[in-house]
Amino acid sequence: KQHTSSSSLCGRPRQARLDVPERLSIELMGTVPARCQAQCAPCLTCCENSGTPICEESQLAATSNVGLPLSFNKEVSKRKSFSPSNLSTSDDTVFVPPAGCEPHIYDNGAIYTGEWKCHLRSGQGYQVWPNGARYEGGWSEDREHGRGCFSYPCGDRYEGEWVTGKAHGHGVYFCADGWMYAGQWRDDKQTGEGVEEWSDGSKYTGHFALNKKHGYGKIEWADGSRYEGQFVSDNLEGEGVYTWTDGRRFEGRWRDNSMHGRGVYSWANGQTFDGEYRKGLKHGQGTVTWPDGRFYSGLWDNGKQQGWGMMAKGSDKGQWEEDWENGAQAA
């Protein structure tokens, strides 16, 4: 058998690092751009001074979008197998291996030193390719098998378990740029429980399927914001809790990285919204409650109050019903 090295090999495609998030405008609500930031808590001073609690809605809407720095892992679908076996092509050439563990040089310049069985690399050995790639560890029937370490010319390396030439079992992949994954592998893909870490300190711990975050997991970004809950194909989807560094928190349903379904959004000052969301905006029945006891309960349409609702004004006795249209009181 002969091996030919790949001149373009430099490990596997990188996991996209987490960028420093940026602030979202109100116009971008419901979207998750490549770079985004959890927004600051709304300023309630002007609303409190006006004596009209409903005017806070403009501030509430401004924070309905979840600023998620979800640039992570977006290139994962382009990832190809990184097995060192992909460096080579096999043919039917028959050769007589040298005696003992003397180096064997292939026509392409690759050098194998190690144990053999029935003319095949089996047992412990290491192989070096002309481009600087190197594998050292177990072999079986001419394939990487057992525990081993493969180092790429670019500085990346994988250390862990192999089955017939593929990463399979527990292993750790180190990227030269600081990204690291430690966990379970299946057929060269991250599948099972694992941990990803980025050079800026961000970290994901949870379940993977076919190189994507899938199932239950938790991620904490370098700025301190964090999410814990369900993932589907790298997206926040299902039940989950997102917490911002300024004390804001959303607990509820997610779909495609947006608040979608029932949930509770709370601010550090005690203000809450309990109701329905659609694509990151309040939509359907919901109730806003202020720390002083005021509340508004009614219908919402794409982030704005719509139709009849009920409001209680703190220390004032009684309740009032008001009609709203497109976020403003109807005439």
mmCIF file of C-alpha atoms in Angstrom:
data_model
loop_
_atom_site.group_PDB
_atom_site.id
_atom_site.type_symbol
_atom_site.label_atom_id
_atom_site.label_comp_id
_atom_site.label_asym_id
_atom_site.label_seq_id
_atom_site.Cartn_x
_atom_site.Cartn_y
_atom_site.Cartn_z
ATOM 1 C CA LYS A 1 0.000 0.000 0.000
ATOM 2 C CA GLN A 2 1.202 3.501 -0.757
ATOM 3 C CA HIS A 3 0.361 6.841 0.824
ATOM 4 C CA THR A 4 0.362 10.224 -0.898
ATOM 5 C CA SER A 5 0.185 13.327 1.258
ATOM 6 C CA SER A 6 -2.131 16.268 0.764
ATOM 7 C CA SER A 7 -0.321 19.561 0.249
ATOM 8 C CA SER A 8 -3.334 21.581 1.383
ATOM 9 C CA LEU A 9 -3.894 19.860 4.702
ATOM 10 C CA CYS A 10 -3.980 22.146 7.682
ATOM 11 C CA GLY A 11 -6.296 20.499 10.155
ATOM 12 C CA ARG A 12 -10.025 20.861 9.939
ATOM 13 C CA PRO A 13 -11.992 24.066 9.237
ATOM 14 C CA ARG A 14 -11.899 26.364 12.223
ATOM 15 C CA GLN A 15 -14.786 26.891 14.588
ATOM 16 C CA ALA A 16 -15.724 30.540 14.117
ATOM 17 C CA ARG A 17 -14.545 32.460 17.155
ATOM 18 C CA LEU A 18 -16.891 34.596 19.210
ATOM 19 C CA ASP A 19 -16.648 38.209 18.141
ATOM 20 C CA VAL A 20 -16.974 41.102 20.529
ATOM 21 C CA PRO A 21 -20.751 41.660 20.420
ATOM 22 C CA GLU A 22 -22.268 44.862 19.122
ATOM 23 C CA ARG A 23 -25.463 46.714 20.069
ATOM 24 C CA LEU A 24 -28.610 46.062 18.056
ATOM 25 C CA SER A 25 -30.985 48.796 16.938
ATOM 26 C CA ILE A 26 -34.738 48.541 17.383
ATOM 27 C CA GLU A 27 -35.042 48.019 13.628
ATOM 28 C CA LEU A 28 -33.008 44.811 13.930
ATOM 29 C CA MET A 29 -35.300 43.232 16.495
ATOM 30 C CA GLY A 30 -35.922 39.578 15.831
ATOM 31 C CA THR A 31 -32.724 39.078 13.858
ATOM 32 C CA VAL A 32 -29.457 37.493 14.919
ATOM 33 C CA PRO A 33 -26.641 39.108 12.957
ATOM 34 C CA ALA A 34 -23.156 37.685 12.933
ATOM 35 C CA ARG A 35 -22.092 40.208 15.567
ATOM 36 C CA CYS A 36 -24.537 41.417 18.173
ATOM 37 C CA GLN A 37 -24.746 42.528 21.783
ATOM 38 C CA ALA A 38 -27.155 42.133 24.642
ATOM 39 C CA GLN A 39 -28.660 45.598 24.970
ATOM 40 C CA CYS A 40 -28.588 47.754 28.064
ATOM 41 C CA ALA A 41 -31.572 47.748 30.401
ATOM 42 C CA PRO A 42 -34.115 50.462 29.537
ATOM 43 C CA CYS A 43 -34.051 53.795 31.287
ATOM 44 C CA LEU A 44 -37.378 54.192 33.092
ATOM 45 C CA THR A 45 -36.840 57.676 34.491
ATOM 46 C CA CYS A 46 -38.733 59.579 31.802
ATOM 47 C CA CYS A 47 -41.618 57.136 31.947
ATOM 48 C CA GLU A 48 -41.895 57.269 35.708
ATOM 49 C CA ASN A 49 -41.793 61.061 35.710
ATOM 50 C CA SER A 50 -44.513 61.250 33.082
ATOM 51 C CA GLY A 51 -46.934 59.262 35.224
ATOM 52 C CA THR A 52 -47.948 57.258 32.174
ATOM 53 C CA PRO A 53 -46.568 53.739 32.601
ATOM 54 C CA ILE A 54 -47.614 52.642 29.165
ATOM 55 C CA CYS A 55 -45.017 54.930 27.571
ATOM 56 C CA GLU A 56 -42.387 52.467 28.716
ATOM 57 C CA GLU A 57 -43.440 50.212 25.870
ATOM 58 C CA SER A 58 -40.967 51.884 23.549
ATOM 59 C CA GLN A 59 -38.226 50.838 25.945
ATOM 60 C CA LEU A 60 -39.672 47.381 26.375
ATOM 61 C CA ALA A 61 -39.724 46.853 22.640
ATOM 62 C CA ALA A 62 -36.132 47.977 22.368
ATOM 63 C CA THR A 63 -35.048 45.096 24.576
ATOM 64 C CA SER A 64 -37.330 42.409 23.215
ATOM 65 C CA ASN A 65 -34.659 41.212 20.842
ATOM 66 C CA VAL A 66 -32.098 38.939 22.413
ATOM 67 C CA GLY A 67 -28.651 40.148 21.445
ATOM 68 C CA LEU A 68 -26.943 36.813 20.994
ATOM 69 C CA PRO A 69 -23.306 36.652 19.918
ATOM 70 C CA LEU A 70 -24.129 33.608 17.852
ATOM 71 C CA SER A 71 -21.280 33.800 15.396
ATOM 72 C CA PHE A 72 -19.974 30.607 16.972
ATOM 73 C CA ASN A 73 -19.852 27.323 15.058
ATOM 74 C CA LYS A 74 -21.482 28.648 11.887
ATOM 75 C CA GLU A 75 -18.915 27.081 9.554
ATOM 76 C CA VAL A 76 -19.290 23.678 11.094
ATOM 77 C CA SER A 77 -21.508 22.402 8.274
ATOM 78 C CA LYS A 78 -18.588 22.906 5.890
ATOM 79 C CA ARG A 79 -16.274 20.777 7.995
ATOM 80 C CA LYS A 80 -14.882 17.722 6.288
ATOM 81 C CA SER A 81 -13.336 14.613 7.728
ATOM 82 C CA PHE A 82 -9.943 15.354 9.184
ATOM 83 C CA SER A 83 -8.797 11.755 9.299
ATOM 84 C CA PRO A 84 -5.132 11.360 8.410
ATOM 85 C CA SER A 85 -6.269 8.541 6.166
ATOM 86 C CA ASN A 86 -7.582 11.258 3.861
ATOM 87 C CA LEU A 87 -4.001 12.220 3.208
ATOM 88 C CA SER A 88 -3.507 9.093 1.221
ATOM 89 C CA THR A 89 -4.874 6.938 -1.546
ATOM 90 C CA SER A 90 -4.453 3.197 -1.572
ATOM 91 C CA ASP A 91 -3.604 0.895 -4.413
ATOM 92 C CA ASP A 92 -2.909 -2.779 -4.738
ATOM 93 C CA THR A 93 0.867 -2.501 -4.590
ATOM 94 C CA VAL A 94 2.325 -5.411 -2.659
ATOM 95 C CA PHE A 95 5.533 -4.893 -0.763
ATOM 96 C CA VAL A 96 7.557 -6.859 1.729
ATOM 97 C CA PRO A 97 7.901 -4.812 4.941
ATOM 98 C CA PRO A 98 11.338 -4.494 6.447
ATOM 99 C CA ALA A 99 12.264 -6.655 9.375
ATOM 100 C CA GLY A 100 11.703 -5.339 12.902
ATOM 101 C CA CYS A 101 10.730 -1.701 13.261
ATOM 102 C CA GLU A 102 13.045 -0.160 10.738
ATOM 103 C CA PRO A 103 11.612 2.866 8.888
ATOM 104 C CA HIS A 104 9.738 2.153 5.694
ATOM 105 C CA ILE A 105 9.747 4.889 3.075
ATOM 106 C CA TYR A 106 6.800 5.153 0.685
ATOM 107 C CA ASP A 107 7.165 6.394 -2.858
ATOM 108 C CA ASN A 108 5.572 9.706 -1.897
ATOM 109 C CA GLY A 109 8.130 10.329 0.824
ATOM 110 C CA ALA A 110 6.000 9.328 3.825
ATOM 111 C CA ILE A 111 7.934 7.356 6.408
ATOM 112 C CA TYR A 112 6.433 4.750 8.734
ATOM 113 C CA THR A 113 8.276 3.303 11.679
ATOM 114 C CA GLY A 114 6.606 0.689 13.821
ATOM 115 C CA GLU A 115 5.041 -2.735 14.050
ATOM 116 C CA TRP A 116 3.609 -4.817 11.229
ATOM 117 C CA LYS A 117 1.295 -7.781 10.846
ATOM 118 C CA CYS A 118 0.684 -9.597 7.578
ATOM 119 C CA HIS A 119 2.339 -6.816 5.617
ATOM 120 C CA LEU A 120 0.035 -4.224 7.187
ATOM 121 C CA ARG A 121 0.769 -1.577 9.767
ATOM 122 C CA SER A 122 -0.534 -3.053 13.027
ATOM 123 C CA GLY A 123 0.428 -2.367 16.620
ATOM 124 C CA GLN A 124 2.328 0.724 17.709
ATOM 125 C CA GLY A 125 4.024 3.007 15.242
ATOM 126 C CA TYR A 126 4.333 6.499 13.830
ATOM 127 C CA GLN A 127 4.238 7.963 10.366
ATOM 128 C CA VAL A 128 5.560 11.281 9.099
ATOM 129 C CA TRP A 129 4.426 12.928 5.859
ATOM 130 C CA PRO A 130 6.631 15.181 3.713
ATOM 131 C CA ASN A 131 4.509 18.239 4.565
ATOM 132 C CA GLY A 132 5.201 17.813 8.294
ATOM 133 C CA ALA A 133 2.024 16.003 9.332
ATOM 134 C CA ARG A 134 2.600 13.224 11.832
ATOM 135 C CA TYR A 135 0.579 10.429 13.431
ATOM 136 C CA GLU A 136 1.826 8.396 16.381
ATOM 137 C CA GLY A 137 -0.140 5.682 18.126
ATOM 138 C CA GLY A 138 -2.032 2.497 17.468
ATOM 139 C CA TRP A 139 -2.576 0.876 14.072
ATOM 140 C CA SER A 140 -4.707 -2.026 12.892
ATOM 141 C CA GLU A 141 -4.834 -3.425 9.369
ATOM 142 C CA ASP A 142 -3.112 -0.356 7.955
ATOM 143 C CA ARG A 143 -5.491 2.125 9.630
ATOM 144 C CA GLU A 144 -5.136 4.337 12.686
ATOM 145 C CA HIS A 145 -6.782 2.386 15.494
ATOM 146 C CA GLY A 146 -6.674 2.667 19.283
ATOM 147 C CA ARG A 147 -5.127 5.669 20.983
ATOM 148 C CA GLY A 148 -3.097 8.069 18.947
ATOM 149 C CA CYS A 149 -2.126 11.653 18.221
ATOM 150 C CA PHE A 150 -2.248 13.300 14.823
ATOM 151 C CA SER A 151 -0.439 16.643 14.363
ATOM 152 C CA TYR A 152 -1.070 18.944 11.415
ATOM 153 C CA PRO A 153 1.521 21.189 9.766
ATOM 154 C CA CYS A 154 -0.454 24.286 10.815
ATOM 155 C CA GLY A 155 -0.128 23.419 14.512
ATOM 156 C CA ASP A 156 -3.505 21.750 15.078
ATOM 157 C CA ARG A 157 -3.589 18.321 16.669
ATOM 158 C CA TYR A 158 -6.001 15.602 17.747
ATOM 159 C CA GLU A 159 -5.263 13.327 20.690
ATOM 160 C CA GLY A 160 -7.580 10.484 21.531
ATOM 161 C CA GLU A 161 -9.237 7.338 20.352
ATOM 162 C CA TRP A 162 -9.420 6.059 16.785
ATOM 163 C CA VAL A 163 -11.422 3.315 15.090
ATOM 164 C CA THR A 164 -10.380 2.186 11.608
ATOM 165 C CA GLY A 165 -8.838 5.483 10.623
ATOM 166 C CA LYS A 166 -11.378 7.863 12.155
ATOM 167 C CA ALA A 167 -11.644 9.805 15.407
ATOM 168 C CA HIS A 168 -14.087 7.713 17.406
ATOM 169 C CA GLY A 169 -14.525 7.637 21.166
ATOM 170 C CA HIS A 170 -13.087 10.262 23.474
ATOM 171 C CA GLY A 171 -10.623 12.778 22.142
ATOM 172 C CA VAL A 172 -9.329 16.325 22.290
ATOM 173 C CA TYR A 173 -8.821 18.584 19.292
ATOM 174 C CA PHE A 174 -6.569 21.630 19.716
ATOM 175 C CA CYS A 175 -6.492 24.456 17.162
ATOM 176 C CA ALA A 176 -3.468 26.674 16.858
ATOM 177 C CA ASP A 177 -5.752 29.723 17.178
ATOM 178 C CA GLY A 178 -6.837 28.695 20.697
ATOM 179 C CA TRP A 179 -10.090 26.849 19.985
ATOM 180 C CA MET A 180 -10.412 23.475 21.721
ATOM 181 C CA TYR A 181 -12.927 20.636 21.831
ATOM 182 C CA ALA A 182 -12.771 17.804 24.350
ATOM 183 C CA GLY A 183 -15.389 15.097 24.299
ATOM 184 C CA GLN A 184 -16.978 12.309 22.345
ATOM 185 C CA TRP A 185 -16.443 11.610 18.649
ATOM 186 C CA ARG A 186 -18.166 9.320 16.173
ATOM 187 C CA ASP A 187 -16.889 8.778 12.630
ATOM 188 C CA ASP A 188 -14.706 11.908 12.757
ATOM 189 C CA LYS A 189 -17.555 14.103 14.027
ATOM 190 C CA GLN A 190 -18.326 15.689 17.382
ATOM 191 C CA THR A 191 -21.173 13.520 18.640
ATOM 192 C CA GLY A 192 -22.072 13.009 22.292
ATOM 193 C CA GLU A 193 -21.116 15.019 25.352
ATOM 194 C CA GLY A 194 -18.309 17.530 25.023
ATOM 195 C CA VAL A 195 -16.813 20.908 25.851
ATOM 196 C CA GLU A 196 -15.785 23.663 23.446
ATOM 197 C CA GLU A 197 -13.593 26.556 24.523
ATOM 198 C CA TRP A 198 -12.484 29.661 22.629
ATOM 199 C CA SER A 199 -9.368 31.745 23.102
ATOM 200 C CA ASP A 200 -11.388 34.664 24.530
ATOM 201 C CA GLY A 201 -12.634 32.499 27.425
ATOM 202 C CA SER A 202 -16.071 31.636 26.025
ATOM 203 C CA LYS A 203 -17.158 28.083 26.748
ATOM 204 C CA TYR A 204 -19.890 25.632 25.740
ATOM 205 C CA THR A 205 -20.647 22.460 27.681
ATOM 206 C CA GLY A 206 -23.274 20.038 26.490
ATOM 207 C CA HIS A 207 -24.409 17.671 23.794
ATOM 208 C CA PHE A 208 -23.311 17.516 20.160
ATOM 209 C CA ALA A 209 -24.634 15.695 17.120
ATOM 210 C CA LEU A 210 -22.778 15.595 13.797
ATOM 211 C CA ASN A 211 -20.499 18.516 14.695
ATOM 212 C CA LYS A 212 -23.348 20.727 15.910
ATOM 213 C CA LYS A 213 -24.591 21.745 19.322
ATOM 214 C CA HIS A 214 -27.731 19.690 19.666
ATOM 215 C CA GLY A 215 -29.700 18.798 22.776
ATOM 216 C CA TYR A 216 -29.139 20.221 26.234
ATOM 217 C CA GLY A 217 -26.191 22.520 26.822
ATOM 218 C CA LYS A 218 -24.973 25.752 28.329
ATOM 219 C CA ILE A 219 -22.737 28.459 26.938
ATOM 220 C CA GLU A 220 -21.078 31.404 28.629
ATOM 221 C CA TRP A 221 -19.594 34.216 26.598
ATOM 222 C CA ALA A 222 -16.522 36.224 27.464
ATOM 223 C CA ASP A 223 -18.647 39.230 28.504
ATOM 224 C CA GLY A 224 -20.434 37.130 31.161
ATOM 225 C CA SER A 225 -23.764 36.641 29.369
ATOM 226 C CA ARG A 226 -24.927 33.035 29.307
ATOM 227 C CA TYR A 227 -27.574 30.654 28.007
ATOM 228 C CA GLU A 228 -28.657 27.304 29.383
ATOM 229 C CA GLY A 229 -31.211 25.101 27.695
ATOM 230 C CA GLN A 230 -31.987 23.313 24.464
ATOM 231 C CA PHE A 231 -30.098 23.573 21.172
ATOM 232 C CA VAL A 232 -31.122 22.294 17.737
ATOM 233 C CA SER A 233 -28.467 22.216 15.013
ATOM 234 C CA ASP A 234 -26.442 25.029 16.631
ATOM 235 C CA ASN A 235 -29.508 27.199 17.266
ATOM 236 C CA LEU A 236 -31.203 28.099 20.540
ATOM 237 C CA GLU A 237 -34.446 26.173 20.251
ATOM 238 C CA GLY A 238 -36.819 24.769 22.857
ATOM 239 C CA GLU A 239 -36.844 25.682 26.540
ATOM 240 C CA GLY A 240 -33.980 27.836 27.752
ATOM 241 C CA VAL A 241 -32.791 30.666 29.979
ATOM 242 C CA TYR A 242 -30.692 33.581 28.695
ATOM 243 C CA THR A 243 -29.099 35.927 31.233
ATOM 244 C CA TRP A 244 -27.469 39.277 30.476
ATOM 245 C CA THR A 245 -24.676 40.841 32.468
ATOM 246 C CA ASP A 246 -26.888 43.810 33.425
ATOM 247 C CA GLY A 247 -29.347 41.530 35.249
ATOM 248 C CA ARG A 248 -31.936 41.045 32.526
ATOM 249 C CA ARG A 249 -33.197 37.507 32.044
ATOM 250 C CA PHE A 250 -35.517 35.595 29.727
ATOM 251 C CA GLU A 251 -36.856 32.162 30.582
ATOM 252 C CA GLY A 252 -39.102 30.450 28.095
ATOM 253 C CA ARG A 253 -39.388 29.094 24.587
ATOM 254 C CA TRP A 254 -36.937 29.689 21.757
ATOM 255 C CA ARG A 255 -36.947 29.036 18.036
ATOM 256 C CA ASP A 256 -34.126 29.719 15.607
ATOM 257 C CA ASN A 257 -32.214 31.875 18.134
ATOM 258 C CA SER A 258 -35.222 34.080 18.918
ATOM 259 C CA MET A 259 -37.688 34.188 21.793
ATOM 260 C CA HIS A 260 -40.687 32.381 20.387
ATOM 261 C CA GLY A 261 -43.600 31.095 22.455
ATOM 262 C CA ARG A 262 -44.409 31.707 26.088
ATOM 263 C CA GLY A 263 -41.823 33.167 28.423
ATOM 264 C CA VAL A 264 -40.976 35.608 31.184
ATOM 265 C CA TYR A 265 -38.644 38.540 30.507
ATOM 266 C CA SER A 266 -37.395 40.305 33.635
ATOM 267 C CA TRP A 267 -35.266 43.365 34.364
ATOM 268 C CA ALA A 268 -32.877 43.973 37.222
ATOM 269 C CA ASN A 269 -35.238 46.550 38.733
ATOM 270 C CA GLY A 270 -38.011 43.961 39.139
ATOM 271 C CA GLN A 271 -40.063 44.819 36.061
ATOM 272 C CA THR A 272 -41.366 41.781 34.161
ATOM 273 C CA PHE A 273 -43.222 40.797 31.032
ATOM 274 C CA ASP A 274 -45.059 37.474 31.147
ATOM 275 C CA GLY A 275 -46.583 36.408 27.881
ATOM 276 C CA GLU A 276 -46.200 35.282 24.315
ATOM 277 C CA TYR A 277 -43.392 36.050 21.869
ATOM 278 C CA ARG A 278 -43.064 35.538 18.158
ATOM 279 C CA LYS A 279 -39.711 35.887 16.394
ATOM 280 C CA GLY A 280 -38.274 37.903 19.268
ATOM 281 C CA LEU A 281 -41.239 40.280 19.685
ATOM 282 C CA LYS A 282 -44.157 40.307 22.096
ATOM 283 C CA HIS A 283 -47.091 38.865 20.223
ATOM 284 C CA GLY A 284 -50.334 37.598 21.703
ATOM 285 C CA GLN A 285 -51.489 37.837 25.300
ATOM 286 C CA GLY A 286 -49.087 39.313 27.838
ATOM 287 C CA THR A 287 -48.754 41.245 31.070
ATOM 288 C CA VAL A 288 -46.222 43.922 32.023
ATOM 289 C CA THR A 289 -45.738 44.395 35.772
ATOM 290 C CA TRP A 290 -43.803 47.268 37.354
ATOM 291 C CA PRO A 291 -42.093 47.149 40.762
ATOM 292 C CA ASP A 292 -44.549 49.682 42.231
ATOM 293 C CA GLY A 293 -47.526 47.437 41.524
ATOM 294 C CA ARG A 294 -48.674 48.886 38.223
ATOM 295 C CA PHE A 295 -49.473 46.423 35.504
ATOM 296 C CA TYR A 296 -50.847 46.298 31.998
ATOM 297 C CA SER A 297 -52.464 43.142 30.630
ATOM 298 C CA GLY A 298 -53.648 42.827 27.079
ATOM 299 C CA LEU A 299 -52.896 41.838 23.533
ATOM 300 C CA TRP A 300 -49.702 42.575 21.607
ATOM 301 C CA ASP A 301 -48.983 42.566 17.900
ATOM 302 C CA ASN A 302 -45.361 42.450 16.693
ATOM 303 C CA GLY A 303 -44.070 44.121 19.853
ATOM 304 C CA LYS A 304 -46.821 46.742 20.188
ATOM 305 C CA GLN A 305 -49.985 46.889 22.251
ATOM 306 C CA GLN A 306 -53.044 46.170 20.148
ATOM 307 C CA GLY A 307 -56.738 46.076 21.070
ATOM 308 C CA TRP A 308 -58.342 46.215 24.506
ATOM 309 C CA GLY A 309 -56.250 45.808 27.619
ATOM 310 C CA MET A 310 -56.520 46.298 31.359
ATOM 311 C CA MET A 311 -54.260 48.510 33.451
ATOM 312 C CA ALA A 312 -53.960 49.018 37.207
ATOM 313 C CA LYS A 313 -52.194 52.229 38.245
ATOM 314 C CA GLY A 314 -50.311 51.377 41.397
ATOM 315 C CA SER A 315 -51.717 53.151 44.471
ATOM 316 C CA ASP A 316 -54.762 54.397 42.530
ATOM 317 C CA LYS A 317 -57.783 52.303 43.286
ATOM 318 C CA GLY A 318 -59.611 50.392 40.614
ATOM 319 C CA GLN A 319 -58.778 49.207 37.160
ATOM 320 C CA TRP A 320 -59.116 50.781 33.760
ATOM 321 C CA GLU A 321 -59.712 49.306 30.354
ATOM 322 C CA GLU A 322 -58.085 51.021 27.407
ATOM 323 C CA ASP A 323 -58.090 50.511 23.661
ATOM 324 C CA TRP A 324 -54.744 50.436 21.858
ATOM 325 C CA GLU A 325 -53.862 50.546 18.192
ATOM 326 C CA ASN A 326 -50.357 49.964 16.857
ATOM 327 C CA GLY A 327 -48.778 50.712 20.252
ATOM 328 C CA ALA A 328 -50.724 53.921 20.976
ATOM 329 C CA GLN A 329 -53.971 54.624 22.786
ATOM 330 C CA ALA A 330 -56.868 54.712 20.358
ATOM 331 C CA ALA A 331 -58.818 57.946 20.115
#
